[in-house]
mmCIF file of C-alpha atoms in Angstrom:
data_model
loop_
_atom_site.group_PDB
_atom_site.id
_atom_site.type_symbol
_atom_site.label_atom_id
_atom_site.label_comp_id
_atom_site.label_asym_id
_atom_site.label_seq_id
_atom_site.Cartn_x
_atom_site.Cartn_y
_atom_site.Cartn_z
ATOM 1 C CA MET A 286 -147.352 66.024 -11.087
ATOM 2 C CA THR A 287 -144.327 64.509 -11.721
ATOM 3 C CA PRO A 288 -143.884 60.950 -10.009
ATOM 4 C CA ALA A 289 -141.168 60.488 -7.552
ATOM 5 C CA PRO A 290 -138.048 58.721 -8.850
ATOM 6 C CA VAL A 291 -136.681 55.649 -8.272
ATOM 7 C CA LEU A 292 -132.677 55.093 -7.270
ATOM 8 C CA PHE A 293 -131.118 52.591 -9.591
ATOM 9 C CA ILE A 294 -127.872 51.021 -7.685
ATOM 10 C CA SER A 295 -125.495 48.731 -9.916
ATOM 11 C CA ASN A 296 -122.055 47.428 -9.842
ATOM 12 C CA GLY A 297 -120.708 45.676 -13.792
ATOM 13 C CA THR A 298 -121.198 46.379 -17.615
ATOM 14 C CA ALA A 299 -124.121 43.743 -17.600
ATOM 15 C CA GLU A 300 -125.843 44.338 -14.221
ATOM 16 C CA ASP A 301 -125.395 48.756 -15.680
ATOM 17 C CA LEU A 302 -127.539 47.512 -19.028
ATOM 18 C CA ILE A 303 -130.077 45.615 -17.398
ATOM 19 C CA GLY A 304 -130.930 47.962 -14.962
ATOM 20 C CA ALA A 305 -130.919 51.062 -17.791
ATOM 21 C CA ARG A 306 -133.911 48.603 -19.713
ATOM 22 C CA LEU A 307 -135.905 48.061 -16.743
ATOM 23 C CA ALA A 308 -135.791 52.226 -15.991
ATOM 24 C CA GLY A 309 -136.596 52.242 -19.585
ATOM 25 C CA LEU A 310 -140.115 50.966 -18.397
ATOM 26 C CA LEU A 311 -140.975 52.787 -15.942
ATOM 27 C CA LYS A 312 -142.968 56.165 -16.109
ATOM 28 C CA ARG A 313 -141.429 57.940 -13.894
ATOM 29 C CA PRO A 314 -137.769 59.890 -13.169
ATOM 30 C CA VAL A 315 -135.102 57.834 -13.244
ATOM 31 C CA LEU A 316 -131.387 57.774 -10.137
ATOM 32 C CA SER A 317 -128.814 55.660 -11.013
ATOM 33 C CA SER A 318 -125.370 55.038 -8.869
ATOM 34 C CA PRO A 319 -123.641 52.520 -10.754
ATOM 35 C CA LEU A 320 -120.856 51.419 -8.751
ATOM 36 C CA VAL A 321 -117.902 50.322 -11.704
ATOM 37 C CA GLY A 322 -117.073 52.171 -14.597
ATOM 38 C CA GLU A 323 -119.280 55.132 -16.341
ATOM 39 C CA GLY A 324 -122.979 53.310 -16.133
ATOM 40 C CA GLN A 325 -122.840 54.062 -20.374
ATOM 41 C CA ALA A 326 -126.482 52.404 -20.145
ATOM 42 C CA TYR A 327 -128.045 54.739 -17.972
ATOM 43 C CA ALA A 328 -126.184 57.655 -19.529
ATOM 44 C CA GLU A 329 -128.215 56.504 -22.798
ATOM 45 C CA LEU A 330 -131.645 57.396 -20.666
ATOM 46 C CA ASN A 331 -133.115 60.276 -20.945
ATOM 47 C CA GLY A 332 -133.671 62.291 -18.629
ATOM 48 C CA ALA A 333 -131.713 59.526 -16.623
ATOM 49 C CA ARG A 334 -129.058 61.504 -13.799
ATOM 50 C CA ARG A 335 -126.166 59.774 -12.120
ATOM 51 C CA VAL A 336 -125.562 60.060 -7.640
ATOM 52 C CA GLY A 337 -122.170 59.956 -6.743
ATOM 53 C CA ARG A 338 -118.755 59.196 -7.518
ATOM 54 C CA VAL A 339 -116.933 57.030 -10.851
ATOM 55 C CA LEU A 340 -115.320 54.314 -9.541
ATOM 56 C CA ARG A 341 -112.685 53.222 -12.929
ATOM 57 C CA LEU A 342 -111.175 50.305 -11.407
ATOM 58 C CA PRO A 343 -108.365 48.232 -13.358
ATOM 59 C CA SER A 344 -110.238 45.107 -13.155
ATOM 60 C CA GLY A 345 -113.344 45.758 -14.853
ATOM 61 C CA GLY A 346 -115.030 45.745 -11.760
ATOM 62 C CA PHE A 347 -112.995 41.670 -11.325
ATOM 63 C CA PRO A 348 -110.999 42.011 -8.267
ATOM 64 C CA PHE A 349 -111.666 38.527 -7.199
ATOM 65 C CA GLY A 350 -110.450 37.452 -10.313
ATOM 66 C CA SER A 351 -107.263 37.438 -9.647
ATOM 67 C CA LEU A 352 -104.640 38.824 -7.223
ATOM 68 C CA ASP A 353 -103.497 40.851 -9.583
ATOM 69 C CA ASN A 354 -106.548 42.343 -10.161
ATOM 70 C CA LEU A 355 -107.395 42.824 -6.426
ATOM 71 C CA TRP A 356 -103.928 44.603 -5.747
ATOM 72 C CA ALA A 357 -104.343 46.867 -9.290
ATOM 73 C CA ASP A 358 -108.009 47.909 -7.703
ATOM 74 C CA LEU A 359 -106.373 48.290 -4.228
ATOM 75 C CA ARG A 360 -103.910 50.469 -5.804
ATOM 76 C CA ALA A 361 -106.513 51.879 -7.454
ATOM 77 C CA GLY A 362 -108.298 53.689 -4.590
ATOM 78 C CA LEU A 363 -110.910 50.599 -4.716
ATOM 79 C CA ILE A 364 -111.410 50.980 -0.370
ATOM 80 C CA GLY A 365 -112.016 54.861 -0.115
ATOM 81 C CA GLU A 366 -113.903 55.438 -3.112
ATOM 82 C CA SER A 367 -115.913 52.323 -2.617
ATOM 83 C CA LEU A 368 -117.008 53.522 0.889
ATOM 84 C CA GLY A 369 -117.057 57.344 -0.515
ATOM 85 C CA GLN A 370 -120.438 55.878 -3.424
ATOM 86 C CA TRP A 371 -122.149 54.297 -0.146
ATOM 87 C CA THR A 372 -122.240 57.625 1.091
ATOM 88 C CA ASP A 373 -123.304 59.368 -1.871
ATOM 89 C CA ALA A 374 -126.235 56.410 -2.355
ATOM 90 C CA VAL A 375 -127.350 57.690 0.750
ATOM 91 C CA ARG A 376 -127.735 60.676 0.084
ATOM 92 C CA GLY A 377 -129.132 60.467 -3.416
ATOM 93 C CA ALA A 378 -131.533 58.665 -2.680
ATOM 94 C CA SER A 379 -133.703 60.800 0.172
ATOM 95 C CA ASP A 380 -135.925 62.388 -2.523
ATOM 96 C CA ALA A 381 -136.297 58.994 -4.292
ATOM 97 C CA ALA A 382 -139.385 56.492 -3.720
ATOM 98 C CA ALA A 383 -137.455 53.276 -4.575
ATOM 99 C CA ILE A 384 -134.049 51.305 -4.423
ATOM 100 C CA ILE A 385 -133.323 49.088 -6.740
ATOM 101 C CA VAL A 386 -130.346 46.997 -6.516
ATOM 102 C CA VAL A 387 -128.743 45.287 -10.149
ATOM 103 C CA GLY A 388 -126.130 43.415 -8.521
ATOM 104 C CA ASP A 389 -124.449 40.759 -6.593
ATOM 105 C CA ALA A 390 -123.922 41.110 -2.635
ATOM 106 C CA TYR A 391 -121.570 43.693 -2.063
ATOM 107 C CA ALA A 392 -124.324 46.021 -4.394
ATOM 108 C CA LEU A 393 -127.270 44.174 -1.731
ATOM 109 C CA MET A 394 -125.497 45.908 0.901
ATOM 110 C CA VAL A 395 -124.883 49.496 -0.551
ATOM 111 C CA GLY A 396 -128.949 49.426 -2.016
ATOM 112 C CA THR A 397 -129.415 47.726 1.936
ATOM 113 C CA VAL A 398 -128.043 50.747 4.088
ATOM 114 C CA ALA A 399 -129.533 53.901 1.507
ATOM 115 C CA ALA A 400 -132.804 51.861 1.886
ATOM 116 C CA ARG A 401 -132.328 51.261 5.859
ATOM 117 C CA LYS A 402 -131.251 55.191 6.328
ATOM 118 C CA ASN A 403 -134.298 56.534 3.928
ATOM 119 C CA ARG A 404 -137.097 53.822 4.719
ATOM 120 C CA LEU A 405 -137.455 52.743 0.986
ATOM 121 C CA PRO A 406 -138.849 49.742 -0.297
ATOM 122 C CA LEU A 407 -135.594 47.805 -1.836
ATOM 123 C CA VAL A 408 -135.669 44.816 -5.045
ATOM 124 C CA HIS A 409 -132.986 43.173 -5.612
ATOM 125 C CA VAL A 410 -132.524 41.783 -8.835
ATOM 126 C CA GLN A 411 -129.569 39.368 -8.588
ATOM 127 C CA PRO A 412 -128.446 38.453 -12.202
ATOM 128 C CA LEU A 413 -125.407 37.039 -10.757
ATOM 129 C CA LEU A 414 -125.798 33.968 -9.031
ATOM 130 C CA SER A 415 -127.039 30.412 -10.008
ATOM 131 C CA ALA A 416 -127.812 27.831 -8.131
ATOM 132 C CA GLN A 417 -125.717 25.707 -11.430
ATOM 133 C CA TYR A 418 -123.032 26.831 -10.759
ATOM 134 C CA LEU A 419 -123.030 24.345 -7.849
ATOM 135 C CA ASP A 420 -123.642 21.573 -10.033
ATOM 136 C CA GLY A 421 -120.487 19.119 -9.621
ATOM 137 C CA LEU A 422 -118.926 21.439 -7.894
ATOM 138 C CA GLY A 423 -117.792 18.783 -4.780
ATOM 139 C CA VAL A 424 -115.675 20.241 -2.130
ATOM 140 C CA ARG A 425 -112.352 19.941 -4.394
ATOM 141 C CA GLY A 426 -113.650 22.074 -6.392
ATOM 142 C CA THR A 427 -115.218 24.621 -3.349
ATOM 143 C CA LEU A 428 -111.612 24.589 -2.259
ATOM 144 C CA GLN A 429 -110.114 25.348 -5.835
ATOM 145 C CA GLU A 430 -112.550 28.497 -6.298
ATOM 146 C CA LEU A 431 -112.359 30.160 -3.093
ATOM 147 C CA ASN A 432 -111.938 33.716 -4.671
ATOM 148 C CA ALA A 433 -115.221 33.586 -5.992
ATOM 149 C CA LEU A 434 -116.955 31.727 -2.868
ATOM 150 C CA GLY A 435 -119.429 34.669 -2.707
ATOM 151 C CA ALA A 436 -120.059 34.165 -6.861
ATOM 152 C CA ASN A 437 -120.518 30.150 -6.738
ATOM 153 C CA ARG A 438 -123.562 30.452 -3.858
ATOM 154 C CA PRO A 439 -124.864 33.091 -1.601
ATOM 155 C CA LEU A 440 -123.217 33.376 1.311
ATOM 156 C CA PRO A 441 -125.207 33.702 4.844
ATOM 157 C CA TYR A 442 -124.983 37.537 4.940
ATOM 158 C CA GLU A 443 -126.702 37.839 1.189
ATOM 159 C CA LEU A 444 -128.974 35.391 2.277
ATOM 160 C CA ARG A 445 -130.538 37.515 5.249
ATOM 161 C CA LEU A 446 -130.253 40.474 3.723
ATOM 162 C CA ALA A 447 -132.310 39.261 0.172
ATOM 163 C CA ARG A 448 -134.798 38.107 3.115
ATOM 164 C CA ARG A 449 -135.186 41.486 4.467
ATOM 165 C CA ALA A 450 -135.592 42.658 0.089
ATOM 166 C CA ASP A 451 -139.484 43.645 -0.142
ATOM 167 C CA ALA A 452 -138.501 42.214 -3.911
ATOM 168 C CA VAL A 453 -136.520 39.216 -5.260
ATOM 169 C CA PHE A 454 -135.832 38.404 -8.248
ATOM 170 C CA VAL A 455 -133.152 35.947 -9.683
ATOM 171 C CA ARG A 456 -131.510 35.222 -12.975
ATOM 172 C CA ASP A 457 -133.386 31.167 -13.367
ATOM 173 C CA ALA A 458 -136.149 28.981 -11.847
ATOM 174 C CA ALA A 459 -133.154 26.401 -10.340
ATOM 175 C CA THR A 460 -131.936 29.219 -8.354
ATOM 176 C CA GLN A 461 -135.015 30.007 -7.249
ATOM 177 C CA ARG A 462 -135.747 26.762 -5.799
ATOM 178 C CA TYR A 463 -132.149 27.263 -4.234
ATOM 179 C CA TYR A 464 -134.066 30.642 -2.690
ATOM 180 C CA GLN A 465 -136.774 29.448 -1.372
ATOM 181 C CA GLN A 466 -135.508 26.752 0.705
ATOM 182 C CA ARG A 467 -133.349 29.350 2.407
ATOM 183 C CA GLY A 468 -136.179 31.544 3.007
ATOM 184 C CA VAL A 469 -136.022 34.009 0.930
ATOM 185 C CA PRO A 470 -139.473 34.652 -1.422
ATOM 186 C CA ALA A 471 -137.080 34.653 -4.100
ATOM 187 C CA ARG A 472 -138.476 34.508 -7.772
ATOM 188 C CA PHE A 473 -137.979 33.718 -11.864
ATOM 189 C CA ALA A 474 -139.809 35.583 -14.594
ATOM 190 C CA GLY A 475 -137.408 35.255 -17.271
ATOM 191 C CA SER A 476 -133.830 35.633 -18.564
ATOM 192 C CA PHE A 477 -131.976 38.811 -17.169
ATOM 193 C CA ALA A 478 -129.634 37.971 -20.499
ATOM 194 C CA MET A 479 -132.065 37.466 -22.593
ATOM 195 C CA ASP A 480 -134.796 40.354 -21.961
ATOM 196 C CA VAL A 481 -131.575 42.762 -22.983
ATOM 197 C CA LEU A 482 -130.560 41.121 -25.956
ATOM 198 C CA PRO A 483 -131.389 43.392 -28.981
ATOM 199 C CA PRO A 484 -133.600 42.829 -31.930
ATOM 200 C CA PRO A 485 -131.186 42.607 -35.074
ATOM 201 C CA GLU A 486 -129.853 46.290 -35.532
ATOM 202 C CA ARG A 487 -129.535 45.156 -39.228
ATOM 203 C CA GLU A 488 -128.981 43.371 -42.465
ATOM 204 C CA LEU A 489 -126.316 41.460 -42.855
ATOM 205 C CA HIS A 490 -126.696 40.009 -46.341
ATOM 206 C CA LEU A 491 -125.644 36.086 -45.487
ATOM 207 C CA SER A 492 -125.431 33.255 -47.874
ATOM 208 C CA ALA A 493 -127.074 30.605 -46.740
ATOM 209 C CA ALA A 494 -124.938 28.026 -48.305
ATOM 210 C CA ARG A 495 -122.362 27.952 -45.436
ATOM 211 C CA PRO A 496 -123.007 27.864 -41.581
ATOM 212 C CA VAL A 497 -122.356 31.338 -39.567
ATOM 213 C CA LEU A 498 -119.839 31.687 -36.793
ATOM 214 C CA ALA A 499 -120.401 34.259 -35.155
ATOM 215 C CA LEU A 500 -116.752 35.554 -32.896
ATOM 216 C CA LEU A 501 -117.434 36.453 -29.598
ATOM 217 C CA PRO A 502 -114.366 38.277 -27.810
ATOM 218 C CA GLY A 503 -116.389 40.299 -24.906
ATOM 219 C CA SER A 504 -116.440 44.111 -23.460
ATOM 220 C CA ARG A 505 -114.068 43.508 -21.297
ATOM 221 C CA GLY A 506 -109.862 43.115 -21.441
ATOM 222 C CA ASP A 507 -109.495 39.947 -22.967
ATOM 223 C CA HIS A 508 -110.716 40.946 -26.119
ATOM 224 C CA ARG A 509 -106.973 42.298 -26.949
ATOM 225 C CA GLU A 510 -105.345 38.314 -26.246
ATOM 226 C CA SER A 511 -108.589 36.015 -27.422
ATOM 227 C CA LEU A 512 -109.552 38.309 -30.565
ATOM 228 C CA PRO A 513 -106.298 37.230 -32.207
ATOM 229 C CA VAL A 514 -106.838 33.890 -31.286
ATOM 230 C CA MET A 515 -110.873 33.702 -32.542
ATOM 231 C CA LEU A 516 -109.019 35.177 -36.518
ATOM 232 C CA ARG A 517 -106.582 32.235 -36.728
ATOM 233 C CA ALA A 518 -109.712 29.658 -35.857
ATOM 234 C CA ALA A 519 -111.441 31.270 -38.345
ATOM 235 C CA ALA A 520 -108.816 30.647 -40.883
ATOM 236 C CA LEU A 521 -108.432 27.418 -40.365
ATOM 237 C CA LEU A 522 -112.653 27.045 -40.896
ATOM 238 C CA PRO A 523 -112.977 28.331 -44.987
ATOM 239 C CA GLU A 524 -116.667 26.180 -45.042
ATOM 240 C CA VAL A 525 -117.976 28.813 -42.218
ATOM 241 C CA THR A 526 -118.489 33.153 -42.733
ATOM 242 C CA PRO A 527 -117.144 34.235 -39.774
ATOM 243 C CA LEU A 528 -117.869 37.384 -38.045
ATOM 244 C CA VAL A 529 -117.056 39.527 -34.508
ATOM 245 C CA ALA A 530 -119.533 41.111 -32.954
ATOM 246 C CA TRP A 531 -117.147 44.008 -32.140
ATOM 247 C CA PRO A 532 -118.205 46.262 -29.085
ATOM 248 C CA HIS A 533 -115.360 48.351 -29.311
ATOM 249 C CA THR A 534 -113.886 51.258 -31.461
ATOM 250 C CA TRP A 535 -111.555 50.297 -34.731
ATOM 251 C CA ASN A 536 -108.885 51.591 -32.556
ATOM 252 C CA ALA A 537 -109.098 48.959 -29.819
ATOM 253 C CA VAL A 538 -108.414 46.256 -32.792
ATOM 254 C CA THR A 539 -105.445 43.746 -31.970
ATOM 255 C CA LEU A 540 -104.657 41.707 -34.982
ATOM 256 C CA PRO A 541 -102.706 38.278 -35.260
ATOM 257 C CA ASP A 542 -99.215 38.269 -37.120
ATOM 258 C CA GLY A 543 -99.513 39.240 -40.541
ATOM 259 C CA TRP A 544 -102.599 40.764 -40.490
ATOM 260 C CA THR A 545 -104.627 43.691 -42.053
ATOM 261 C CA LEU A 546 -108.070 45.957 -41.009
ATOM 262 C CA GLN A 547 -109.792 47.514 -43.757
ATOM 263 C CA VAL A 548 -112.148 49.961 -41.635
ATOM 264 C CA GLN A 549 -115.295 50.024 -44.171
ATOM 265 C CA SER A 550 -117.860 52.030 -42.095
ATOM 266 C CA GLU A 551 -118.361 53.411 -38.339
ATOM 267 C CA THR A 552 -120.164 50.250 -38.466
ATOM 268 C CA GLU A 553 -118.120 47.390 -40.682
ATOM 269 C CA ALA A 554 -114.377 46.549 -40.598
ATOM 270 C CA ARG A 555 -112.671 43.664 -42.731
ATOM 271 C CA ALA A 556 -109.415 41.584 -41.359
ATOM 272 C CA THR A 557 -107.751 39.582 -43.547
ATOM 273 C CA GLY A 558 -104.409 36.730 -43.149
ATOM 274 C CA GLU A 559 -104.112 33.924 -43.487
ATOM 275 C CA ALA A 560 -106.206 33.529 -46.687
ATOM 276 C CA ALA A 561 -108.865 34.337 -44.961
ATOM 277 C CA GLU A 562 -111.117 37.298 -44.736
ATOM 278 C CA VAL A 563 -112.915 38.055 -41.543
ATOM 279 C CA VAL A 564 -116.095 40.886 -41.079
ATOM 280 C CA LEU A 565 -116.361 42.926 -37.842
ATOM 281 C CA TRP A 566 -119.431 44.288 -36.938
ATOM 282 C CA ARG A 567 -120.316 47.312 -34.466
ATOM 283 C CA GLN A 568 -123.264 48.237 -33.428
ATOM 284 C CA ALA A 569 -124.842 45.233 -34.500
ATOM 285 C CA PHE A 570 -124.573 42.363 -31.341
ATOM 286 C CA GLY A 571 -128.465 41.138 -31.866
ATOM 287 C CA ALA A 572 -128.002 40.662 -35.885
ATOM 288 C CA VAL A 573 -124.900 38.644 -35.359
ATOM 289 C CA ALA A 574 -126.398 36.654 -32.583
ATOM 290 C CA ARG A 575 -129.287 35.943 -34.399
ATOM 291 C CA ALA A 576 -127.405 34.368 -37.265
ATOM 292 C CA ALA A 577 -125.174 32.298 -35.262
ATOM 293 C CA ASP A 578 -124.918 28.584 -36.122
ATOM 294 C CA ILE A 579 -122.190 28.550 -33.709
ATOM 295 C CA ALA A 580 -119.603 31.244 -31.741
ATOM 296 C CA ILE A 581 -116.694 30.753 -30.341
ATOM 297 C CA GLY A 582 -116.410 33.442 -27.487
ATOM 298 C CA THR A 583 -114.559 34.916 -24.243
ATOM 299 C CA SER A 584 -118.032 37.048 -22.675
ATOM 300 C CA GLY A 585 -120.045 36.478 -19.865
ATOM 301 C CA THR A 586 -123.010 37.466 -20.484
ATOM 302 C CA ALA A 587 -122.888 37.132 -24.742
ATOM 303 C CA ASN A 588 -121.638 33.607 -24.167
ATOM 304 C CA GLU A 589 -124.731 32.764 -22.077
ATOM 305 C CA GLN A 590 -126.957 35.100 -24.837
ATOM 306 C CA LEU A 591 -125.750 32.057 -27.827
ATOM 307 C CA ALA A 592 -126.969 30.092 -25.270
ATOM 308 C CA GLY A 593 -129.935 31.275 -24.349
ATOM 309 C CA LEU A 594 -130.590 30.731 -27.868
ATOM 310 C CA GLY A 595 -129.777 27.723 -28.614
ATOM 311 C CA VAL A 596 -126.863 28.288 -30.105
ATOM 312 C CA PRO A 597 -123.637 26.016 -28.747
ATOM 313 C CA VAL A 598 -120.786 28.236 -27.696
ATOM 314 C CA VAL A 599 -116.699 26.935 -28.054
ATOM 315 C CA ALA A 600 -114.433 28.965 -25.414
ATOM 316 C CA PHE A 601 -111.528 29.510 -23.813
ATOM 317 C CA ALA A 602 -109.335 30.494 -20.983
ATOM 318 C CA THR A 603 -108.055 34.316 -21.859
ATOM 319 C CA GLY A 604 -105.489 36.368 -18.932
ATOM 320 C CA GLY A 605 -108.181 38.299 -17.443
ATOM 321 C CA PRO A 606 -109.025 39.903 -16.157
ATOM 322 C CA GLN A 607 -112.970 38.023 -16.543
ATOM 323 C CA TYR A 608 -112.431 35.158 -19.127
ATOM 324 C CA THR A 609 -110.169 33.199 -16.823
ATOM 325 C CA VAL A 610 -109.772 29.644 -16.194
ATOM 326 C CA GLY A 611 -111.749 30.208 -12.709
ATOM 327 C CA PHE A 612 -114.363 31.863 -14.626
ATOM 328 C CA ALA A 613 -114.472 29.272 -17.847
ATOM 329 C CA ARG A 614 -114.796 26.614 -15.953
ATOM 330 C CA ARG A 615 -117.754 28.175 -13.615
ATOM 331 C CA GLN A 616 -119.342 29.052 -16.677
ATOM 332 C CA GLY A 617 -118.876 25.341 -17.954
ATOM 333 C CA ARG A 618 -121.353 25.075 -15.033
ATOM 334 C CA LEU A 619 -123.588 27.101 -15.376
ATOM 335 C CA LEU A 620 -124.376 26.297 -19.121
ATOM 336 C CA GLY A 621 -123.274 22.522 -19.200
ATOM 337 C CA ALA A 622 -123.431 21.087 -22.888
ATOM 338 C CA ALA A 623 -124.036 24.375 -24.132
ATOM 339 C CA LEU A 624 -120.342 25.540 -23.560
ATOM 340 C CA ARG A 625 -117.379 23.572 -24.086
ATOM 341 C CA VAL A 626 -114.154 24.837 -23.251
ATOM 342 C CA VAL A 627 -110.760 24.482 -25.155
ATOM 343 C CA GLU A 628 -107.253 25.069 -24.572
ATOM 344 C CA ALA A 629 -106.584 28.725 -26.402
ATOM 345 C CA ASP A 630 -105.070 26.590 -30.194
ATOM 346 C CA PRO A 631 -106.614 28.207 -32.824
ATOM 347 C CA ALA A 632 -106.213 24.166 -34.399
ATOM 348 C CA ALA A 633 -108.211 23.097 -30.982
ATOM 349 C CA LEU A 634 -110.939 25.614 -31.937
ATOM 350 C CA ALA A 635 -111.009 25.032 -35.186
ATOM 351 C CA ALA A 636 -111.784 20.871 -34.407
ATOM 352 C CA GLU A 637 -113.898 21.764 -31.775
ATOM 353 C CA VAL A 638 -116.557 24.059 -34.356
ATOM 354 C CA ARG A 639 -115.901 21.540 -37.314
ATOM 355 C CA THR A 640 -117.169 18.344 -34.415
ATOM 356 C CA LEU A 641 -120.533 20.494 -33.585
ATOM 357 C CA LEU A 642 -120.720 21.312 -36.544
ATOM 358 C CA SER A 643 -121.034 17.971 -38.084
ATOM 359 C CA GLN A 644 -122.803 15.993 -34.884
ATOM 360 C CA GLY A 645 -126.095 16.714 -35.132
ATOM 361 C CA THR A 646 -126.447 14.609 -31.430
ATOM 362 C CA ARG A 647 -124.107 16.478 -29.681
ATOM 363 C CA ARG A 648 -125.270 19.589 -31.463
ATOM 364 C CA ALA A 649 -128.733 19.145 -30.465
ATOM 365 C CA GLY A 650 -127.879 18.214 -26.507
ATOM 366 C CA ALA A 651 -126.022 21.572 -27.218
ATOM 367 C CA ALA A 652 -129.190 24.168 -28.145
ATOM 368 C CA LEU A 653 -131.284 22.372 -26.195
ATOM 369 C CA ALA A 654 -128.847 22.934 -22.800
ATOM 370 C CA GLY A 655 -128.800 26.211 -23.456
ATOM 371 C CA LEU A 656 -132.603 26.462 -23.842
ATOM 372 C CA THR A 657 -133.511 25.071 -21.016
ATOM 373 C CA ARG A 658 -130.531 26.350 -18.425
ATOM 374 C CA VAL A 659 -130.832 30.106 -19.395
ATOM 375 C CA GLY A 660 -134.614 30.483 -20.064
ATOM 376 C CA PRO A 661 -136.723 32.835 -21.567
ATOM 377 C CA ALA A 662 -136.570 35.878 -21.301
ATOM 378 C CA GLY A 663 -139.688 38.314 -19.900
ATOM 379 C CA ALA A 664 -138.238 39.246 -16.573
ATOM 380 C CA LEU A 665 -138.456 43.469 -16.919
ATOM 381 C CA PRO A 666 -141.713 43.725 -17.407
ATOM 382 C CA VAL A 667 -142.565 42.058 -14.292
ATOM 383 C CA ILE A 668 -139.940 43.731 -12.614
ATOM 384 C CA ALA A 669 -141.107 46.652 -13.226
ATOM 385 C CA ALA A 670 -144.662 46.084 -12.963
ATOM 386 C CA GLU A 671 -143.346 45.128 -9.297
ATOM 387 C CA ILE A 672 -141.633 48.611 -9.594
ATOM 388 C CA GLU A 673 -144.722 50.999 -9.928
ATOM 389 C CA ALA A 674 -146.115 49.151 -7.637
ATOM 390 C CA LEU A 675 -144.268 49.315 -4.338
ATOM 391 C CA ALA A 676 -142.972 53.148 -5.163
ATOM 392 C CA GLN A 677 -146.903 54.330 -5.120
ATOM 393 C CA SER A 678 -147.480 52.113 -1.880
ATOM 394 C CA GLY A 679 -145.118 54.855 0.029
ATOM 395 C CA ARG A 680 -142.171 54.385 2.295
ATOM 396 C CA PRO A 681 -142.145 50.460 4.093
ATOM 397 C CA GLN A 682 -141.442 50.553 8.144
ATOM 398 C CA VAL A 683 -138.328 49.769 9.226
ATOM 399 C CA HIS A 684 -137.855 46.418 10.536
ATOM 400 C CA SER A 685 -134.832 46.853 12.519
ATOM 401 C CA PRO A 686 -132.144 49.380 13.133
ATOM 402 C CA HIS A 687 -129.633 46.697 12.272
ATOM 403 C CA ILE A 688 -128.974 45.394 8.836
#
């Protein structure tokens, strides 16, 4: 007899990836309800079935990153389509054995409604919040980042919802302590970011004579602005081997003026200009990440993964939609000495890379900060076992008709 499915609700590219990797560890059918975008990570799972409508947002899932992002999303039908997704999730969970939320407070609200309506166990995987975002924030910082208030710390309603979940998993040990002090029996079982870091996909055939500089433009639209700056910075560093981990199609490559792109294959291309040649790799993030000695990144999860490998990351803010000034500032608090944010200038980036490579003590401090703040992999098998146990135990008693 086929076991009942579990429903995954997630709201973001990284969240979808974590959910899909987690779903792949389960021995039961999978339903998915991605609240932002196509949910491509779930689509790649054999037999996974999508529940509900697709919400395509101009902001890429960051409506509160700026007023422009919010206005664009509202014009795209954010409110009406989002409410429709709540209904879709409730209906889609009617035959499920459990609901798994991978995401923020909003996703948890949707999952809580669906779980209560269908009397199902609820597991919350919170890969976004970290108590480390509060390091040195203070009152002034809080006022500067009012649009990220719920991203910097769990708000009272999120804590209330989390207390009612059957299991809560958080991204680091500091956040476990923060939640537990507020009555949420949260657990840190390992880093979600490191769990979804892929193994090396191919041999890159690199020379051992020069350090490798990984360029991480990210999966969001920031790459259109950040890749040209990164390439020009790499051209100022002839002592390194620069590699771009490119997650898009070749048609999406934006080059600096005077540069050209030669596509070698579906997975390899070469950008040349200013007396430099930089190799771009598709479907090779795991290989590039593990080859890197240092990185320049305008990415969320990828920056964290490189830091988690002990690789120092240099970053700069873009006009968005993701890696804005506020986002860069917040990631700096998350990663500490593992991340250095400088101005969006090729010369400034090159100078920071050269300094880190030449100062062994500073580089070692950055590596240690990344390893300790991000933490090791290992969470997803623990969470998968918890889900199986809850799904087999049956429907829980509803504590109250109110959320």
